[in-house]
N, CA, C and O atoms as a DFTB+ gen file, in Angstrom:
316 C
 N C O
     1  1      52.250      77.075      87.130
     2  2      52.213      78.510      87.236
     3  2      51.385      79.149      86.072
     4  3      50.636      80.103      86.282
     5  1      51.540      78.614      84.901
     6  2      50.782      79.147      83.785
     7  2      49.267      78.848      83.925
     8  3      48.416      79.702      83.676
     9  1      48.977      77.595      84.335
    10  2      47.579      77.156      84.406
    11  2      46.896      77.756      85.632
    12  3      45.810      78.319      85.489
    13  1      47.471      77.667      86.817
    14  2      46.801      78.058      88.008
    15  2      46.972      79.489      88.416
    16  3      46.053      80.108      88.952
    17  1      48.186      80.038      88.157
    18  2      48.445      81.429      88.570
    19  2      48.136      82.439      87.496
    20  3      48.013      83.632      87.773
    21  1      48.003      81.952      86.220
    22  2      47.811      82.885      85.077
    23  2      48.998      83.895      85.055
    24  3      48.812      85.099      84.882
    25  1      50.171      83.366      85.231
    26  2      51.362      84.215      85.286
    27  2      51.801      84.658      83.861
    28  3      51.627      83.926      82.887
    29  1      52.352      85.835      83.784
    30  2      52.981      86.317      82.549
    31  2      54.459      86.065      82.573
    32  3      55.076      85.938      81.515
    33  1      55.035      85.989      83.712
    34  2      56.484      85.800      83.820
    35  2      56.772      84.703      84.887
    36  3      56.210      84.724      85.983
    37  1      57.642      83.771      84.539
    38  2      58.085      82.736      85.458
    39  2      59.606      82.673      85.430
    40  3      60.227      82.581      84.371
    41  1      60.180      82.724      86.610
    42  2      61.655      82.657      86.769
    43  2      62.017      81.378      87.470
    44  3      61.411      81.059      88.493
    45  1      62.968      80.633      86.976
    46  2      63.464      79.440      87.574
    47  2      64.905      79.635      87.958
    48  3      65.706      80.102      87.148
    49  1      65.255      79.286      89.187
    50  2      66.592      79.437      89.619
    51  2      67.166      78.144      90.224
    52  3      66.447      77.373      90.860
    53  1      68.429      77.930      90.022
    54  2      69.123      76.726      90.561
    55  2      70.417      77.226      91.138
    56  3      71.289      77.715      90.420
    57  1      70.538      77.101      92.447
    58  2      71.773      77.489      93.136
    59  2      72.336      76.271      93.920
    60  3      71.577      75.465      94.458
    61  1      73.614      76.165      93.967
    62  2      74.194      75.053      94.730
    63  2      75.568      75.460      95.270
    64  3      76.253      76.315      94.709
    65  1      75.934      74.828      96.357
    66  2      77.246      74.980      96.898
    67  2      77.669      73.615      97.439
    68  3      77.051      72.613      97.079
    69  1      78.657      73.534      98.257
    70  2      79.133      72.218      98.715
    71  2      78.181      71.558      99.722
    72  3      78.291      70.361      99.987
    73  1      77.247      72.338     100.282
    74  2      76.336      71.818     101.300
    75  2      74.938      71.515     100.831
    76  3      74.293      70.594     101.331
    77  1      74.451      72.307      99.844
    78  2      73.034      72.148      99.472
    79  2      72.770      72.600      98.052
    80  3      73.576      73.294      97.433
    81  1      71.625      72.189      97.561
    82  2      71.100      72.632      96.283
    83  2      69.751      73.312      96.557
    84  3      68.956      72.822      97.359
    85  1      69.495      74.466      95.871
    86  2      68.189      75.078      95.995
    87  2      67.596      75.279      94.630
    88  3      68.251      75.850      93.758
    89  1      66.389      74.834      94.412
    90  2      65.595      75.110      93.217
    91  2      64.477      76.050      93.588
    92  3      63.730      75.787      94.530
    93  1      64.353      77.132      92.872
    94  2      63.280      78.101      93.156
    95  2      62.527      78.445      91.884
    96  3      63.100      78.482      90.795
    97  1      61.221      78.698      92.039
    98  2      60.366      79.110      90.959
    99  2      59.553      80.284      91.478
   100  3      58.938      80.223      92.543
   101  1      59.571      81.359      90.689
   102  2      58.846      82.574      91.083
   103  2      58.006      82.990      89.888
   104  3      58.427      82.896      88.735
   105  1      56.785      83.461      90.208
   106  2      55.907      83.921      89.113
   107  2      55.267      85.260      89.542
   108  3      55.311      85.664      90.704
   109  1      54.682      85.908      88.547
   110  2      54.004      87.221      88.777
   111  2      52.478      87.030      88.685
   112  3      51.741      87.956      88.344
   113  1      52.038      85.836      88.992
   114  2      50.608      85.497      88.828
   115  2      49.742      86.036      89.977
   116  3      50.135      86.904      90.756
   117  1      48.558      85.467      90.019
   118  2      47.572      85.980      90.972
   119  2      47.820      85.628      92.445
   120  3      47.187      86.210      93.326
   121  1      48.715      84.702      92.722
   122  2      49.063      84.357      94.103
   123  2      47.926      83.712      94.849
   124  3      46.833      83.542      94.310
   125  1      48.181      83.353      96.088
   126  2      47.171      82.716      96.941
   127  2      47.613      82.843      98.375
   128  3      48.746      83.232      98.659
   129  1      46.700      82.509      99.286
   130  2      47.055      82.469     100.731
   131  2      47.464      81.042     101.050
   132  3      46.601      80.165     101.077
   133  1      48.761      80.764     101.298
   134  2      49.196      79.390     101.532
   135  2      48.645      78.766     102.797
   136  3      48.747      77.556     103.003
   137  1      48.050      79.615     103.657
   138  2      47.446      79.028     104.913
   139  2      46.054      78.442     104.656
   140  3      45.546      77.663     105.463
   141  1      45.448      78.818     103.537
   142  2      44.118      78.255     103.192
   143  2      44.210      76.815     102.669
   144  3      45.155      76.448     101.971
   145  1      43.229      76.036     103.018
   146  2      43.218      74.640     102.526
   147  2      42.927      74.646     101.055
   148  3      42.100      75.425     100.581
   149  1      43.595      73.787     100.327
   150  2      43.366      73.665      98.887
   151  2      42.048      72.932      98.594
   152  3      41.643      72.089      99.394
   153  1      41.403      73.209      97.537
   154  2      40.127      72.593      97.184
   155  2      40.337      71.039      97.075
   156  3      41.452      70.569      96.849
   157  1      39.258      70.290      97.240
   158  2      39.319      68.863      97.151
   159  2      39.943      68.466      95.818
   160  3      39.686      69.056      94.769
   161  1      40.793      67.414      95.919
   162  2      41.445      66.962      94.677
   163  2      42.708      67.688      94.300
   164  3      43.354      67.294      93.329
   165  1      43.099      68.728      95.014
   166  2      44.301      69.505      94.685
   167  2      45.359      69.238      95.739
   168  3      45.338      69.847      96.808
   169  1      46.274      68.345      95.452
   170  2      47.283      67.958      96.392
   171  2      48.706      68.303      95.901
   172  3      49.692      67.759      96.399
   173  1      48.790      69.197      94.940
   174  2      50.058      69.535      94.359
   175  2      51.122      70.009      95.352
   176  3      52.240      69.495      95.384
   177  1      50.742      71.006      96.162
   178  2      51.673      71.547      97.132
   179  2      51.998      70.568      98.232
   180  3      53.146      70.471      98.665
   181  1      51.000      69.842      98.688
   182  2      51.184      68.820      99.686
   183  2      52.124      67.750      99.154
   184  3      53.047      67.334      99.854
   185  1      51.904      67.309      97.947
   186  2      52.788      66.305      97.318
   187  2      54.212      66.812      97.178
   188  3      55.164      66.071      97.426
   189  1      54.367      68.075      96.781
   190  2      55.699      68.656      96.656
   191  2      56.414      68.640      97.993
   192  3      57.590      68.287      98.083
   193  1      55.676      69.034      99.046
   194  2      56.274      69.073     100.428
   195  2      56.694      67.657     100.837
   196  3      57.797      67.465     101.350
   197  1      55.824      66.663     100.615
   198  2      56.159      65.265     100.938
   199  2      57.372      64.740     100.188
   200  3      58.221      64.051     100.753
   201  1      57.441      65.079      98.896
   202  2      58.611      64.606      98.118
   203  2      59.897      65.300      98.594
   204  3      60.952      64.669      98.650
   205  1      59.818      66.564      98.929
   206  2      61.001      67.242      99.435
   207  2      61.483      66.597     100.729
   208  3      62.678      66.360     100.904
   209  1      60.531      66.308     101.654
   210  2      60.894      65.660     102.907
   211  2      61.511      64.256     102.684
   212  3      62.415      63.845     103.412
   213  1      61.017      63.555     101.692
   214  2      61.530      62.209     101.416
   215  2      63.034      62.212     101.036
   216  3      63.758      61.247     101.279
   217  1      63.461      63.323     100.440
   218  2      64.900      63.412     100.076
   219  2      65.690      64.301     101.022
   220  3      66.798      64.733     100.705
   221  1      65.102      64.576     102.209
   222  2      65.770      65.359     103.217
   223  2      65.751      66.875     103.024
   224  3      66.501      67.609     103.667
   225  1      64.874      67.326     102.119
   226  2      64.769      68.749     101.798
   227  2      63.691      69.453     102.549
   228  3      62.921      68.845     103.292
   229  1      63.641      70.771     102.347
   230  2      62.610      71.605     102.959
   231  2      62.008      72.480     101.824
   232  3      62.720      73.110     101.042
   233  1      60.673      72.478     101.787
   234  2      59.970      73.306     100.804
   235  2      59.440      74.548     101.457
   236  3      58.821      74.476     102.519
   237  1      59.670      75.690     100.846
   238  2      59.099      76.939     101.358
   239  2      58.227      77.598     100.302
   240  3      58.521      77.562      99.107
   241  1      57.162      78.193     100.775
   242  2      56.181      78.865      99.899
   243  2      55.946      80.276     100.367
   244  3      55.590      80.505     101.523
   245  1      56.141      81.216      99.483
   246  2      55.899      82.633      99.772
   247  2      54.886      83.170      98.737
   248  3      55.226      83.315      97.563
   249  1      53.647      83.463      99.169
   250  2      52.651      83.901      98.224
   251  2      51.599      84.732      98.967
   252  3      51.449      84.636     100.185
   253  1      50.902      85.522      98.220
   254  2      49.769      86.295      98.788
   255  2      48.882      86.668      97.561
   256  3      49.390      86.835      96.452
   257  1      47.611      86.788      97.776
   258  2      46.712      87.160      96.651
   259  2      47.201      88.439      95.936
   260  3      47.520      89.449      96.564
   261  1      47.241      88.346      94.625
   262  2      47.622      89.481      93.739
   263  2      49.086      89.871      93.853
   264  3      49.469      90.962      93.431
   265  1      49.939      88.965      94.435
   266  2      51.328      89.337      94.633
   267  2      52.295      88.292      94.027
   268  3      53.512      88.432      94.151
   269  1      51.754      87.258      93.379
   270  2      52.622      86.236      92.819
   271  2      53.032      85.221      93.886
   272  3      52.607      85.270      95.040
   273  1      53.870      84.312      93.437
   274  2      54.309      83.187      94.314
   275  2      55.748      82.879      94.102
   276  3      56.256      82.965      92.984
   277  1      56.430      82.509      95.192
   278  2      57.768      81.914      95.079
   279  2      57.764      80.632      95.865
   280  3      57.393      80.596      97.038
   281  1      58.196      79.550      95.177
   282  2      58.339      78.279      95.863
   283  2      59.784      77.851      95.662
   284  3      60.356      77.928      94.575
   285  1      60.360      77.379      96.826
   286  2      61.779      76.968      96.811
   287  2      61.914      75.678      97.537
   288  3      61.179      75.426      98.493
   289  1      62.836      74.845      97.114
   290  2      63.133      73.616      97.822
   291  2      64.687      73.636      98.035
   292  3      65.476      73.828      97.110
   293  1      65.044      73.427      99.300
   294  2      66.463      73.323      99.651
   295  2      66.772      71.860     100.018
   296  3      66.113      71.284     100.884
   297  1      67.751      71.280      99.372
   298  2      68.093      69.867      99.600
   299  2      69.557      69.781      99.956
   300  3      70.428      70.190      99.188
   301  1      69.823      69.227     101.167
   302  2      71.244      69.096     101.575
   303  2      71.922      68.050     100.706
   304  3      71.297      67.086     100.267
   305  1      73.213      68.256     100.465
   306  2      74.012      67.303      99.748
   307  2      74.699      66.371     100.742
   308  3      75.157      66.802     101.800
   309  1      74.761      65.102     100.390
   310  2      75.443      64.112     101.240
   311  2      76.939      64.195     101.029
   312  3      77.412      64.496      99.934
   313  1      77.656      63.931     102.063
   314  2      79.128      63.942     101.954
   315  2      79.646      62.676     101.335
   316  3      80.856      62.520     101.171
């Protein structure tokens, strides 16, 4: 977030209950259009999505140019 978004503020949240854990990161940086393909050699978001899926989680990305970004991963807890 500091390097790519040039954010001044970064918030990290961790919420959990008996069914799931959610980690979220929000910044006030420059944002981006998540529908656009990342430049060659930039696989950070793709890698994050793949790792979330490997542990049964779901990654969500909310961002837009000049609006900042929020990324969250929800991971179900096993019984």
